Coordinates of C-alpha atoms and ligand atoms in Angstrom, one line a residue:
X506 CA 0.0 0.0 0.0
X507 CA 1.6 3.4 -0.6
X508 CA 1.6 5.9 1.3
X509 CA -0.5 9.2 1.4
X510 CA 1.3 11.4 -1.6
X511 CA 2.5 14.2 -1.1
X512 CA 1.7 17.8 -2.3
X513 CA 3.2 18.3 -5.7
X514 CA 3.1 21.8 -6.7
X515 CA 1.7 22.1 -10.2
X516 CA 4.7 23.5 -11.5
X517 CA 7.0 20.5 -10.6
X518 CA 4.5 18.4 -12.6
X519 CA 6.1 17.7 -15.7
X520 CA 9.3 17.2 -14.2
X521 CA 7.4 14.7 -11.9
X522 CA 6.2 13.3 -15.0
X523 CA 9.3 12.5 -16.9
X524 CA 11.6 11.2 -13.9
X525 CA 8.5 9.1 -12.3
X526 CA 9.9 5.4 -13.0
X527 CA 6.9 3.8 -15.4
X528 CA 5.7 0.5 -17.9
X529 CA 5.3 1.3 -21.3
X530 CA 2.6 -1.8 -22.2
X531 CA 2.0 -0.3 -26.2
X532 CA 4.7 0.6 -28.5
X533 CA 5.3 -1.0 -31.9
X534 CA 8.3 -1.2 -32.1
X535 CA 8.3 -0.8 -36.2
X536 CA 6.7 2.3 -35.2
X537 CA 9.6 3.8 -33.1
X538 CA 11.6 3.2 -36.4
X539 CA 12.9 7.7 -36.8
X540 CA 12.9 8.7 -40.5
X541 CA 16.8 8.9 -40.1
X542 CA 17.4 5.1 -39.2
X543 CA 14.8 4.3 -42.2
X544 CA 17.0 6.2 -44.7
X545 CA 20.5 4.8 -43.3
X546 CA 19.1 0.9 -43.2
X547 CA 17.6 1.6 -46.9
X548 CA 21.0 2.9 -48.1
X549 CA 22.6 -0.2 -46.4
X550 CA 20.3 -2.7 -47.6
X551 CA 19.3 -0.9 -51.2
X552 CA 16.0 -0.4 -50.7
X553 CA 14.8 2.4 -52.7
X554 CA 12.0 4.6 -50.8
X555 CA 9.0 6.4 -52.6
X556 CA 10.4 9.4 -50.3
X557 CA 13.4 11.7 -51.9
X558 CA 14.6 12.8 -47.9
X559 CA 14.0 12.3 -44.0
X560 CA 11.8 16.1 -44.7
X561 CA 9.8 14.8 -47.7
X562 CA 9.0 11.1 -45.0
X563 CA 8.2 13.2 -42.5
X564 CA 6.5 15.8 -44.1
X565 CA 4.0 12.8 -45.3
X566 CA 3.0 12.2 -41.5
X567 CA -0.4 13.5 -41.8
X568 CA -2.6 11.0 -41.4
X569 CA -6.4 10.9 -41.5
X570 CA -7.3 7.6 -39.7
X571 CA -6.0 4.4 -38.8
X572 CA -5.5 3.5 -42.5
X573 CA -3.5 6.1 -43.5
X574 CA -1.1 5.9 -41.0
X575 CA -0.6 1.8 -41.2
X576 CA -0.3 2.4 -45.6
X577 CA 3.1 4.6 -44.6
X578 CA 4.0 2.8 -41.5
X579 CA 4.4 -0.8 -43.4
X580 CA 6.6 1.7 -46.4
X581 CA 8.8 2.7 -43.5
X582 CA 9.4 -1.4 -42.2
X583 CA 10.2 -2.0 -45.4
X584 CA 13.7 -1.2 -45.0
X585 CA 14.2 -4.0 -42.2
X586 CA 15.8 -7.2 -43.4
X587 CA 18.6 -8.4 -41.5
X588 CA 18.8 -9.5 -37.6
X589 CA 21.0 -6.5 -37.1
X590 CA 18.2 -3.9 -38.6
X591 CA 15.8 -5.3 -35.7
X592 CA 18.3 -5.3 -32.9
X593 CA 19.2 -1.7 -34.3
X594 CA 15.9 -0.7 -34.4
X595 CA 14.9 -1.6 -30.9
X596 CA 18.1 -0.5 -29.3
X597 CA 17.2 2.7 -30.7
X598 CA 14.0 2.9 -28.5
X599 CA 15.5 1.4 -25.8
X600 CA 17.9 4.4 -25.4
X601 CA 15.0 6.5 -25.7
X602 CA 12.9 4.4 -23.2
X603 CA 15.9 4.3 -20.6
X604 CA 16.1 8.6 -20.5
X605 CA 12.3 8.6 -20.3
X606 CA 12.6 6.9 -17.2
X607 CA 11.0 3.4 -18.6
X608 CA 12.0 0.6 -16.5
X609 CA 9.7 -2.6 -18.0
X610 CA 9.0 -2.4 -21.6
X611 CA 6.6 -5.2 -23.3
X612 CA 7.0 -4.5 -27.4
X613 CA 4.8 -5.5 -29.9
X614 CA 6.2 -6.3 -33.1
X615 CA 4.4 -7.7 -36.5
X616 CA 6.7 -10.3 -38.1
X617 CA 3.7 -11.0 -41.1
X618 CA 5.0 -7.4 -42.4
X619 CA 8.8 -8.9 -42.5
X620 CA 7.7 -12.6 -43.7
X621 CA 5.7 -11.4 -46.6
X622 CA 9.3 -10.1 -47.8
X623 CA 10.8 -13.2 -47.4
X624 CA 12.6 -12.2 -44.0
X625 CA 13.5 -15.2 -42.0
X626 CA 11.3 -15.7 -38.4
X627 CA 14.9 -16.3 -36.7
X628 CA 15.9 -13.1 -37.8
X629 CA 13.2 -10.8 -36.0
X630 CA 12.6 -12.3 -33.0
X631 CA 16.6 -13.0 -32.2
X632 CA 17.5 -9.7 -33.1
X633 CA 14.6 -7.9 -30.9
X634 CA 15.1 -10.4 -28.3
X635 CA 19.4 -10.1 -28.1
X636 CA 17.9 -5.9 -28.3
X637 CA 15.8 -6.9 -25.1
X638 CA 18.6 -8.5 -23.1
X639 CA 21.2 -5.7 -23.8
X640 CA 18.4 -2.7 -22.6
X641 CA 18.2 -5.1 -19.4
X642 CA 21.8 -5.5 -18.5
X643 CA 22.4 -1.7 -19.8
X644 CA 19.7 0.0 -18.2
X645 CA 18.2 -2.4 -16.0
X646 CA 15.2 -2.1 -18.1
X647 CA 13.2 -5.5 -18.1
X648 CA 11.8 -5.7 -21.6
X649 CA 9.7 -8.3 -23.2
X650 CA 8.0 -9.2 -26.6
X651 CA 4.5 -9.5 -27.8
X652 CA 4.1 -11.0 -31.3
X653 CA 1.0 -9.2 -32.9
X654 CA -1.1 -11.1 -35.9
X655 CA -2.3 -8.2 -38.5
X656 CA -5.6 -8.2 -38.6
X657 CA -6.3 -7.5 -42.5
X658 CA -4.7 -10.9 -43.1
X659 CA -6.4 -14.3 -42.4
X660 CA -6.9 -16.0 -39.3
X661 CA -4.7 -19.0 -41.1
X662 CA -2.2 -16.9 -41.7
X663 CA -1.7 -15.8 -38.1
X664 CA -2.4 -19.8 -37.4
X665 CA 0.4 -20.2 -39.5
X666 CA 2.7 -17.1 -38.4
X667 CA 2.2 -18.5 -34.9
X668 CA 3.5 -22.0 -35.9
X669 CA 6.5 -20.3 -37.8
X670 CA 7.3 -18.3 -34.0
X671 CA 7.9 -21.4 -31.7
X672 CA 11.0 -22.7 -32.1
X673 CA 11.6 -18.9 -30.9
X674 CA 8.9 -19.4 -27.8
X675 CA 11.4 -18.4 -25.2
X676 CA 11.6 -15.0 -26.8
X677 CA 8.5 -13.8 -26.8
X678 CA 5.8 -14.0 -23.5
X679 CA 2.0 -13.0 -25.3
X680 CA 0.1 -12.4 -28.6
X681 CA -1.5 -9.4 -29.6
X682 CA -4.2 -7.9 -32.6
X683 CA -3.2 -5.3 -34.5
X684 CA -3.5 -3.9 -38.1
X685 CA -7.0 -2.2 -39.3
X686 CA -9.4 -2.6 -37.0
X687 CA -12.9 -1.7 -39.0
X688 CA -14.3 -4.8 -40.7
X689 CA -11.9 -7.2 -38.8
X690 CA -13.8 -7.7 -35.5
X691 CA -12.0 -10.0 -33.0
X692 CA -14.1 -12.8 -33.2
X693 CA -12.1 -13.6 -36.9
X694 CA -8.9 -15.1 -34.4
X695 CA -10.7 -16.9 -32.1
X696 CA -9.2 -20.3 -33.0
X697 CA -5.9 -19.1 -33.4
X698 CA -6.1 -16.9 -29.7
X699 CA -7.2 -20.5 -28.3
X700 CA -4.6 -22.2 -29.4
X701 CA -2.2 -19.0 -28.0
X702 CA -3.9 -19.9 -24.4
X703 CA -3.5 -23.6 -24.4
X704 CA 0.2 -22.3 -25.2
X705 CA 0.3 -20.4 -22.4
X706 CA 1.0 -17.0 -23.7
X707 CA -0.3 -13.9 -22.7
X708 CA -3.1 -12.2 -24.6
X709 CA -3.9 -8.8 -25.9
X710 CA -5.8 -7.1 -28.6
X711 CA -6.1 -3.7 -30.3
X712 CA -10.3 -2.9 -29.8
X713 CA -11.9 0.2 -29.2
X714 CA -9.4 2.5 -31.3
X715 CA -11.5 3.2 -34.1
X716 CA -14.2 -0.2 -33.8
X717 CA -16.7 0.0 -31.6
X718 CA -17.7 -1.4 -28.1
X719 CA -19.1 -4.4 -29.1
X720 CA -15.1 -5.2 -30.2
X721 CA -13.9 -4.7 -26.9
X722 CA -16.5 -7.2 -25.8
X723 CA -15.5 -9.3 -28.5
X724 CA -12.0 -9.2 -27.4
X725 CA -12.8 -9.9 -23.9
X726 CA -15.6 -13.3 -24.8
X727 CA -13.5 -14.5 -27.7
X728 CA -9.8 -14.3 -27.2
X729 CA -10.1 -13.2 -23.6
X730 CA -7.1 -11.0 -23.6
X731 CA -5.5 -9.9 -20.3
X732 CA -6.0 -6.5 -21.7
X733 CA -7.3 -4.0 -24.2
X734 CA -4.9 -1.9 -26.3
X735 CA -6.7 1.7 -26.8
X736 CA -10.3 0.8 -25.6
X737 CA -11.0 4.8 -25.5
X738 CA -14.3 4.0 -27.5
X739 CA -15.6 2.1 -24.2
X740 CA -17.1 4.9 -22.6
X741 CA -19.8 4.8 -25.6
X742 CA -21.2 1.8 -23.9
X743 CA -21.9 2.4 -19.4
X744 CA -22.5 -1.7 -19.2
X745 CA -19.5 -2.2 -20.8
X746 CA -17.4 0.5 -18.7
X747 CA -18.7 -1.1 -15.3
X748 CA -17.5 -4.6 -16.2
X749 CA -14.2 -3.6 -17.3
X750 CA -14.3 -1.6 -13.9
X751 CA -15.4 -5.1 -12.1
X752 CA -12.7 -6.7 -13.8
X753 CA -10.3 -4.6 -13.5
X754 CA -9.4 -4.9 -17.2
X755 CA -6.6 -2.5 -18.1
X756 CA -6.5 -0.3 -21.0
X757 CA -3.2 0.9 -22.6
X758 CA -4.3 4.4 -23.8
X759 CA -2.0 6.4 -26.2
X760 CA -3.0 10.0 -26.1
X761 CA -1.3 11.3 -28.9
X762 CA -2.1 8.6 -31.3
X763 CA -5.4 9.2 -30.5
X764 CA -5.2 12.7 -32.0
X765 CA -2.8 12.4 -34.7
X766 CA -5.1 9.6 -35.9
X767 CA -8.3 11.9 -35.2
X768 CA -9.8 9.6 -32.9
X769 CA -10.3 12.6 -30.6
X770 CA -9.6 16.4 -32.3
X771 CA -7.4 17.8 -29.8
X772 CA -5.2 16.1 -26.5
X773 CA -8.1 18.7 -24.6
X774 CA -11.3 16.7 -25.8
X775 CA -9.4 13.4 -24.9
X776 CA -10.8 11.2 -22.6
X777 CA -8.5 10.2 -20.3
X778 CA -9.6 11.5 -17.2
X779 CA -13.2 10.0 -18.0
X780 CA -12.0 6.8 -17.6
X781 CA -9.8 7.9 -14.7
X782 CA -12.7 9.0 -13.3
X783 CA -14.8 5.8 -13.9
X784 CA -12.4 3.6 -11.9
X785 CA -10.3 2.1 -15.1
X786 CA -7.3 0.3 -14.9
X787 CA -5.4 3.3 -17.6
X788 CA -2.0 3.5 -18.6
X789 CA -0.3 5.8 -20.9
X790 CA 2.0 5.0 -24.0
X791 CA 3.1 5.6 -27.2
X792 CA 2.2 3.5 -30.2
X793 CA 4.2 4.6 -32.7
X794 CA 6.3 7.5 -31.0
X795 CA 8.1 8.3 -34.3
X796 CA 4.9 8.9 -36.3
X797 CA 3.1 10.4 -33.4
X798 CA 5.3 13.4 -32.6
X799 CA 6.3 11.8 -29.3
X800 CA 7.8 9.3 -26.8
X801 CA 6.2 8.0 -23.8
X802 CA 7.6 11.2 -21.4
X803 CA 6.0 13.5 -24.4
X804 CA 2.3 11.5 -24.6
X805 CA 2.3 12.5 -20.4
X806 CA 3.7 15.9 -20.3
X807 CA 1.8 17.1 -23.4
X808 CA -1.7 15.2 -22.2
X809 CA -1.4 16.6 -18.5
X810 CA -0.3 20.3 -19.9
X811 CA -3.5 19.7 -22.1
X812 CA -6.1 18.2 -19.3
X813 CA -5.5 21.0 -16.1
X814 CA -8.0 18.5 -14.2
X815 CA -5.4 15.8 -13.9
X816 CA -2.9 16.3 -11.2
X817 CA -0.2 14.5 -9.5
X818 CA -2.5 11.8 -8.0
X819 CA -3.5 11.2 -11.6
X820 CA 0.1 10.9 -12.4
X821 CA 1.0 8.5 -9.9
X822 CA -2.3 6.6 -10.6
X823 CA -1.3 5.9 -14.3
X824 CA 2.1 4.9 -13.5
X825 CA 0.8 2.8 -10.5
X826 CA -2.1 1.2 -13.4
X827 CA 0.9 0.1 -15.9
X828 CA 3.1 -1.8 -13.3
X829 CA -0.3 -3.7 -12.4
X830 CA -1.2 -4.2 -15.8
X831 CA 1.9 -5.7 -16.8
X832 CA 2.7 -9.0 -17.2
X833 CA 5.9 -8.7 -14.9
X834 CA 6.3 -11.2 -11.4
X835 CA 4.8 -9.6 -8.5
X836 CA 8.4 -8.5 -7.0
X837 CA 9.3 -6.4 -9.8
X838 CA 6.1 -4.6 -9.4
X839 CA 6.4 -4.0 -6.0
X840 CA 9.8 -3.0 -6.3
X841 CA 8.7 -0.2 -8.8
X842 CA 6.1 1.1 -6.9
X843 CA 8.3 1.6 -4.1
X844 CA 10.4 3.8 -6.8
X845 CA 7.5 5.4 -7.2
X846 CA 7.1 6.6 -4.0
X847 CA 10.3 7.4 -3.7
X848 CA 9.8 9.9 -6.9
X849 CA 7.1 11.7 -5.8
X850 CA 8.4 12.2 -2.2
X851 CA 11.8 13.7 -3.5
X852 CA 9.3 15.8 -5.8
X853 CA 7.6 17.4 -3.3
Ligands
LIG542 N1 -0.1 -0.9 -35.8 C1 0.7 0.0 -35.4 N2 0.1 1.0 -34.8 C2 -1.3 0.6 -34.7 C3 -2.4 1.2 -34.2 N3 -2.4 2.4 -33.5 N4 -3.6 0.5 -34.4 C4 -3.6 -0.7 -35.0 N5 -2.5 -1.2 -35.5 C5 -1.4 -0.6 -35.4
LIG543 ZN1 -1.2 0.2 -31.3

C-alpha cells in the first residue's frame, strides 16, 4: 500500500512526469523506427524509398485515420531485413525508453509485415530479443515481446505465423491484434487466440481505437485477452465500462495517437480523465512515437499540460495502473512502486 502522496506543486509536474519510473505496455516497435534510421538501413540494404529525404517522409506524416497511417508505416518497415536492422531498431528505443525513465518495456512487433518479404522468423525475433537482453543488462530495463497477428490478413495466416514463432517461444511472452481494426472484428482469431492460451502465452488485442464497443466485448468473450490496447471508445457503452471496472481490465491508452489519428480532435477533448474517473485500470503510451510526434515522457507531459484537471495523484495513478497491468512477477512490481514513491516524495 503506498503511502499518502504528497503535495506536488503544479509546476513540478512535468518534471514529476518524466523522472516518475513507469511501464510502457503499447509501442510497436516498427513504429519507433525515426525517418533517419529508415534512410541509413535503406541505403545499407538498397531499398529504394517512394520518399526523396527524411523532410519529404516526415512531411508525409499527416494522417487521417488508422489506414493512413498503417499504408506509410508498413513503407517505413520495409527497409528492415537483416537481424542486425531489428536489434538496431529496438536499441534505438531502448535508449529513448531508458532517459524517459521506462524501467519494464513489453513490445509488440508484426513479423507478417517482414515474412511477406521473405525475412526469416529467426531473424526478427533474435535480433529484438538479443535488443531486449542488452536494454536489461544496460539500463536495467526488463523488456519483453508481444508477437502481434495483422488483422487484414487471415486467421490461417496468423495460425500459420504462430506455428513459424515457436521454435523462438522463449523470446517472446504474449500475442497481440493489431493492423486495421474496421471490418476485422475479434471474433475472426478466435481459433488461433485459443490455441495462443493452451500455449500459455499472454493475450492482448487492439479494440476500441476506431471499432466499436461491441469489439472490446468481443476481445474480452472470444480471445479473452489480459487486456485491451486503446479501448478509449468504451465509454460509448456504461454496461461495458462497469464490467471492465469489475474486472479490473486494463487499458493501454495512447494520447497522442489518438489525435494524430483523429480519434479525438485535440489532446483537450481526450478522454482520459473520464475513464480515470470511472475507476479504469489506464496507462499511458506511445504507439508509434516516431509517427506520433512523441515518446512516452511527451504522450504524459503534453496530455497533462493539455487536461488541467489531472494532477499528481492522476500521475501517480497511471504509473501505479501500468506496473499492475503488466505481465511482470509480483516483485518487480512492488519493487517499482516503491520507486514510485520514492519519486514523488523527493518531488515534493
Ligand atoms: N499498428 C501500429 N500501430 C497501430 C495502431 N495504432 N492501431 C492498429 N494497428 C497498429
Ligand atoms: Zn497500437
Amino acid at each position: 500500500m503506498s503511502p499518502a502522496l504528497p503535495a506536488i506543486p503544479r509546476d513540478r509536474l512535468p518534471a514529476l512526469l518524466r523522472a516518475m519510473p513507469k511501464a510502457e505496455l503499447h509501442i510497436h516497435i516498427e513504429g519507433s523506427l525515426e525517418p533517419e534510421l529508415i534512410f541509413e538501413l535503406a541505403r545499407r540494404n538498397q531499398v529504394t524509398l517512394p520518399y526523396a529525404s527524411v523532410e519529404a517522409l516526415r512531411a508525409a506524416y499527416a494522417f487521417s485515420d488508422l489506414q493512413s497511417f498503417l499504408d506509410i508505416y508498413y513503407a517505413g518497415a520495409s527497409v528492415l531485413l537483416k537481424e542486425a536492422d531489428f536489434f538496431a531498431m529496438a536499441w534505438a528505443y531502448f535508449e529513448r525508453a531508458a532517459a524517459d525513465n521506462v524501467v519494464h518495456a513489453e513490445l509488440f512487433f508484426d513479423p507478417q509485415t517482414h515474412t511477406a518479404r521473405g525475412v526469416a522468423m529467426r531473424d526478427i525475433v533474435v535480433g529484438l530479443a538479443h535488443a531486449c537482453r542488452r536494454a536489461h543488462a544496460e539500463f536495467g530495463i526488463s523488456a519483453k515481446l508481444i508477437l502481434c497477428f495483422l488483422r487484414h490478413l487471415s486467421e490461417a495466416e496468423a495460425m500459420a505465423t504462430l506455428e513459424a514463432a515457436l521454435p523462438y517461444r522463449e523470446h517472446f511472452i504474449g500475442v497481440g491484434l493489431d493492423s486495421s481494426e474496421l471490418g476485422h472484428p475479434p471474433e475472426k482469431f478466435a481459433q488461433v487466440f485459443a490455441r495462443c492460451r493452451a500455449l500459455g502465452l499472454h493475450r492482448v488485442a487492439h479494440a476500441g481505437e476506431e471499432g466499436p464497443p461491441a469489439y472490446i466485448e468481443s476481445a474480452l468473450d472470444r480471445l479473452q485477452v489480459e487486456r485491451i490496447d486503446h479501448g478509449v471508445r468504451c465509454l460509448e457503452s456504461p454496461a461495458l465500462v462497469q464490467r471492465l471496472a469489475r474486472e479490473r481490465m486494463p487499458l493501454t491508452v495512447c494520447p497522442l495517437s489518438n489525435v494524430k489519428l483523429c480519434v479525438f480532435p485535440s489532446l483537450a477533448e481526450h478522454n482520459l480523465k473520464a475513464l480515470l474517473d470511472a475507476g479504469l485500470c489506464a496507462t499511458v503510451n506511445s504507439d508509434d512515437p516516431a509517427y506520433f510526434g512523441g515518446y512516452i515522457n511527451d504522450n504524459f507531459v503534453q496530455t497533462f499540460a493539455a487536461l488541467p484537471a489531472l494532477d499528481a495523484s492522476h500521475a501517480h495513478q497511471l504509473a501505479l495502473n501500468s506496473f499492475e497491468a503488466s505481465f511482470a512477477p509480483a516483485a518487480d512490481k512492488l519493487r517499482w512502486q516503491a520507486q514510485l514513491d520514492a519519486a514523488f516524495a523527493t518531488a515534493a
